[in-house]
C-alpha positions as a LaTeX table, in Angstrom:
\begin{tabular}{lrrr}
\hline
Residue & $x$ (\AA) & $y$ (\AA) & $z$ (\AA) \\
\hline
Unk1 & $-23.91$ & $-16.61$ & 3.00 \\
Unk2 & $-27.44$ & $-17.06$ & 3.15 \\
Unk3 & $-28.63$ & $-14.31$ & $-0.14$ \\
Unk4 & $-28.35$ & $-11.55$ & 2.46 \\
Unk5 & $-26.47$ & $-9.20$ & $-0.10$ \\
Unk6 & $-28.64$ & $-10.40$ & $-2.98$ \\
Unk7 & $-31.65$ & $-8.83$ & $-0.84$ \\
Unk8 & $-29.80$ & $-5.85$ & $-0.59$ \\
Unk9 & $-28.71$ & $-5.82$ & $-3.94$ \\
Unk10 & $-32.75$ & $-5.88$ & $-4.48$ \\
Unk11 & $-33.34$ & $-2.68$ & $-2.82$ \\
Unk12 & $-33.05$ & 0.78 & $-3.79$ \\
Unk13 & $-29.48$ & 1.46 & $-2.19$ \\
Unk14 & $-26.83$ & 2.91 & $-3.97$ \\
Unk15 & $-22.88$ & 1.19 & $-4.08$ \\
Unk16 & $-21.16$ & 4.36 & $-2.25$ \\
Unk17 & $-24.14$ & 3.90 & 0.58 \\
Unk18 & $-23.95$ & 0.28 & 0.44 \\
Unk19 & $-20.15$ & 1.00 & 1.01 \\
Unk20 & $-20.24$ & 3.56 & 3.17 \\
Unk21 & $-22.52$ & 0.83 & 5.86 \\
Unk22 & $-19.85$ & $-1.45$ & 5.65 \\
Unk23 & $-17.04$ & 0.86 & 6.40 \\
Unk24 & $-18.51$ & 3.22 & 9.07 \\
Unk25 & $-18.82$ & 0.61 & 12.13 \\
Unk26 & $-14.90$ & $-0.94$ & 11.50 \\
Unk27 & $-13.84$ & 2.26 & 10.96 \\
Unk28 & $-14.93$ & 3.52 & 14.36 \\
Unk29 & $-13.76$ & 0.15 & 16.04 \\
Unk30 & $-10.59$ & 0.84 & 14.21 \\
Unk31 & $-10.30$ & 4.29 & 15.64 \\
Unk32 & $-11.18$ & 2.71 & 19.19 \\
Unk33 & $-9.24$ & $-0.12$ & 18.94 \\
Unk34 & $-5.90$ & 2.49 & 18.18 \\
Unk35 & $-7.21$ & 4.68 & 21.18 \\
Unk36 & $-7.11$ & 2.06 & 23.94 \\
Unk37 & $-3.57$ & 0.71 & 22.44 \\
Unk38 & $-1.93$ & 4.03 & 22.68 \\
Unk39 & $-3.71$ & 4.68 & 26.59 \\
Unk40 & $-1.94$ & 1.21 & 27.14 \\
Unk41 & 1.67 & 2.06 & 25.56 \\
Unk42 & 1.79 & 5.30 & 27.31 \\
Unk43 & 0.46 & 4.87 & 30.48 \\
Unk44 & 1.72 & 0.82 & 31.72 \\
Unk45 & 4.22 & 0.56 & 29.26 \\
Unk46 & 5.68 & 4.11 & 29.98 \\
Unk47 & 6.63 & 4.80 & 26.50 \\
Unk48 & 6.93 & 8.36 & 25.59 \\
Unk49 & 4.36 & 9.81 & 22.81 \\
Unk50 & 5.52 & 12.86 & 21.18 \\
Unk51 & 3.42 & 13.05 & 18.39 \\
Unk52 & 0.08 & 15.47 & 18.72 \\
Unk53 & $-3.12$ & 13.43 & 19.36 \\
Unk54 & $-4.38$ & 15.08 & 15.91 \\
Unk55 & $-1.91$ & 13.24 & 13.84 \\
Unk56 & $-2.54$ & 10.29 & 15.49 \\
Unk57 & $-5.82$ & 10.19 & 14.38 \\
Unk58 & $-4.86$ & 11.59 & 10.78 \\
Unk59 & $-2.81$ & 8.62 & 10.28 \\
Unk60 & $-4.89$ & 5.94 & 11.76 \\
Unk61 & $-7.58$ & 7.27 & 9.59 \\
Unk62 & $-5.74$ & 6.56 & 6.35 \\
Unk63 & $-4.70$ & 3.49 & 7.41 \\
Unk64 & $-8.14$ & 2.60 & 8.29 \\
Unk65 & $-9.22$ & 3.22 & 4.81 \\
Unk66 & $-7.05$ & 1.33 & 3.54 \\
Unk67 & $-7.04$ & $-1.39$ & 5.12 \\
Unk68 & $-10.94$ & $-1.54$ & 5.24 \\
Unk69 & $-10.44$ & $-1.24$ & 1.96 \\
Unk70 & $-8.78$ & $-3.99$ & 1.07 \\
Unk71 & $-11.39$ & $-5.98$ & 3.34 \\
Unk72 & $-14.50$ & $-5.05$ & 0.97 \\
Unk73 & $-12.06$ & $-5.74$ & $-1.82$ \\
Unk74 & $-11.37$ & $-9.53$ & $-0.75$ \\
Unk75 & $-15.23$ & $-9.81$ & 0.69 \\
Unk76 & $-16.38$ & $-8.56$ & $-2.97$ \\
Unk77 & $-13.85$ & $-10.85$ & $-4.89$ \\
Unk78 & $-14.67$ & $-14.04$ & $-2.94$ \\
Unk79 & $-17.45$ & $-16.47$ & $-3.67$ \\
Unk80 & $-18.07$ & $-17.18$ & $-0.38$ \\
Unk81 & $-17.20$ & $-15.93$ & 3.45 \\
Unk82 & $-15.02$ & $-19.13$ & 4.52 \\
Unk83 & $-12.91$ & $-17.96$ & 1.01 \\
Unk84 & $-12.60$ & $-14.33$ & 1.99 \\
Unk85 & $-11.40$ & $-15.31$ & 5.59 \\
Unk86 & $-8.55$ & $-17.50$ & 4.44 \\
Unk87 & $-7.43$ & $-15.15$ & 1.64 \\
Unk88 & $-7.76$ & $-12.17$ & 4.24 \\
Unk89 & $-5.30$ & $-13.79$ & 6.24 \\
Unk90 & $-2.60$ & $-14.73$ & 3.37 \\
Unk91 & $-3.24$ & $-11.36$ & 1.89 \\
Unk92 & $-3.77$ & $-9.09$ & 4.90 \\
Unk93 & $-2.62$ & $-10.35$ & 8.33 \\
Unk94 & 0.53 & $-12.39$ & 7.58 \\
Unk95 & 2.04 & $-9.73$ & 5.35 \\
Unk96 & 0.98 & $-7.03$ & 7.35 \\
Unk97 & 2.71 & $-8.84$ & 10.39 \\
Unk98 & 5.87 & $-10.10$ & 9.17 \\
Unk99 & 6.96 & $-7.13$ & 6.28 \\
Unk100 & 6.09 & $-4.19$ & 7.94 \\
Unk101 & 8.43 & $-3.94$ & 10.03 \\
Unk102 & 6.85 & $-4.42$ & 13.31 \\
Unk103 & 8.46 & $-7.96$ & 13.92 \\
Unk104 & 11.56 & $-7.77$ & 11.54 \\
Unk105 & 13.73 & $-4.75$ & 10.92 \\
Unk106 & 13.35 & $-4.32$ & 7.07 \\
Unk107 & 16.82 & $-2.87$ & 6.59 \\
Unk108 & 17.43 & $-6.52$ & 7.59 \\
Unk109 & 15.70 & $-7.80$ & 4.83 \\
Unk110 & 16.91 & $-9.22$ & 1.32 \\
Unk111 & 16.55 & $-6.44$ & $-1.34$ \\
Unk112 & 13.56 & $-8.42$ & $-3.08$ \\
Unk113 & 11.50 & $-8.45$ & 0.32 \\
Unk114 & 12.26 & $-5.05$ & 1.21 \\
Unk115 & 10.81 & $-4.08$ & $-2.62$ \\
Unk116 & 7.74 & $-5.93$ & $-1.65$ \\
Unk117 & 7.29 & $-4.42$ & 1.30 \\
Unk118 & 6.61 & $-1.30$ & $-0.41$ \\
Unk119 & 3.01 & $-2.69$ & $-1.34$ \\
Unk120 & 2.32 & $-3.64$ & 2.24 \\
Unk121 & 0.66 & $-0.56$ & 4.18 \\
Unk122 & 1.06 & $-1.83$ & 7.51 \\
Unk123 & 4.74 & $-0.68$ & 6.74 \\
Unk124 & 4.12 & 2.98 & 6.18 \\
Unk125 & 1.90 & 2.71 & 9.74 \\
Unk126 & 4.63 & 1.43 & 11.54 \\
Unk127 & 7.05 & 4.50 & 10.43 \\
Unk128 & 4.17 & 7.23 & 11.32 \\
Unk129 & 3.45 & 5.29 & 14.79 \\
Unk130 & 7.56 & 5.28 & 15.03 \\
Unk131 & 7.67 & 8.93 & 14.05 \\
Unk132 & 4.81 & 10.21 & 16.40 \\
Unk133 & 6.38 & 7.92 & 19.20 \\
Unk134 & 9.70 & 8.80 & 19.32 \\
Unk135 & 10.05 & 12.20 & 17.41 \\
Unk136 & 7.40 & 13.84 & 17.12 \\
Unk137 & 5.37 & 15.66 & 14.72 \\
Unk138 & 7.07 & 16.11 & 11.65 \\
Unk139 & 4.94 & 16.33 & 8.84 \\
Unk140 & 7.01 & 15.65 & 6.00 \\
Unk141 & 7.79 & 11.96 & 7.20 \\
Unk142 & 3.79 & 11.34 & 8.08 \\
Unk143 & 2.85 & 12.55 & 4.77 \\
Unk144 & 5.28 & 10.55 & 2.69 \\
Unk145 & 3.82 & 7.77 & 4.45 \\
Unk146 & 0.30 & 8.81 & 4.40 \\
Unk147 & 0.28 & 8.88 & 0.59 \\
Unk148 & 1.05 & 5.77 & $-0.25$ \\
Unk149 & $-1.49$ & 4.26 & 2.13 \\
Unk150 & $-4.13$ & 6.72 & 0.65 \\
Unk151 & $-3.50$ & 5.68 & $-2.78$ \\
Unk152 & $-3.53$ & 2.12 & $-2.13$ \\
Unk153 & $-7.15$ & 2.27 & $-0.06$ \\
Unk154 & $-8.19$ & 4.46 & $-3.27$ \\
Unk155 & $-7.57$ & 1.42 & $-5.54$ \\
Unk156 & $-9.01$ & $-0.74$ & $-3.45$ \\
Unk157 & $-12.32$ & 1.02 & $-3.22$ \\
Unk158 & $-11.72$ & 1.40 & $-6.66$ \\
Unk159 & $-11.90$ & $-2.29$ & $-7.45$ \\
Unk160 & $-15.02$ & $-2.80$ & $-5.26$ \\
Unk161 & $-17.16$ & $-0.31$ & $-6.42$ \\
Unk162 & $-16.52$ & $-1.32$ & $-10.03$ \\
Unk163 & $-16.81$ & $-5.35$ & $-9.41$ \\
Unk164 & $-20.05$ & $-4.28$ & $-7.13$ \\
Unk165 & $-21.32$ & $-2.73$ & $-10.13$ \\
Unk166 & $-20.57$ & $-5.34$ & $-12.50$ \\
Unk167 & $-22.50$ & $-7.48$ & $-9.97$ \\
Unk168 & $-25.60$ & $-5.56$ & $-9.85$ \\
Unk169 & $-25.81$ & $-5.66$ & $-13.99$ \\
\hline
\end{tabular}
């Protein structure tokens, strides 16, 4: 807000290291946040986990990058921080919330929304914390899930780094 990223656009740092110091700190918050969520489901909500720790992490990590993804997208995009909060929250939050099945059974769903939630990846989180909760490991379920949310943080990064760029011209 106040030319901070002009100043760093000044120096000698590169776009995947200017990325890269964005991403790291969320990331690990991200990690931490998932960590004390599961301690708390498990141990005073007495849910079973089945799942192996391992693939916990493997899937939190991909939807970590995406999802941090799509933050630097919307923060590179936006003119201005009060513009990249609100459009966070249409884009991000509310979707991610109401259509990925979390709060609404998307069987439930018309046919149109249950298309759209295909572009959501809070949905394909949802099944792989489902998966890992109830059954287990299996990795052909966490991997058709994991793809999708892969891809979709790749195109993300995608559009930042080349709208960064274009910026620094």
């Amino acid at each position: 807000e106040r030319g901070t990223m002009e100043s760093i656009f000044s120096t000698s740092i590169q776009i995947p290291e200017l990325i890269l110091s964005k991403l790291i700190p969320y990331f690990i918050l991200g990690l931490i946040s998932m960590g004390i969520c599961v301690i708390v489901s498990v141990f005073v909500f007495g849910l079973p986990f089945r799942g192996s720790l391992w693939a916990l992490f493997l899937v939190s990590s991909v939807f970590l990058f995406c999802a941090l993804g799509l933050g630097l997208m919307i923060s590179t995009l936006s003119k201005n921080q009060v513009v990249a909060y609100q459009i966070s929250i249409v884009a991000g939050f509310l979707p991610s919330y109401i259509l990925s099945g979390f709060l609404f059974e998307i069987s439930s769903m018309p046919s149109w929304i249950q298309f759209l939630t295909h572009f959501i990846p809070a949905r394909y989180l949802v099944q792989c914390l489902e998966f890992l909760f109830l059954v287990g490991d299996v990795p052909e379920l966490l991997w058709r899930n994991m793809i999708p949310m892969a891809l979709m943080g790749l195109v993300f990064f995608g559009i930042t780094a080349k709208k960064l760029v274009k910026r620094l011209d």
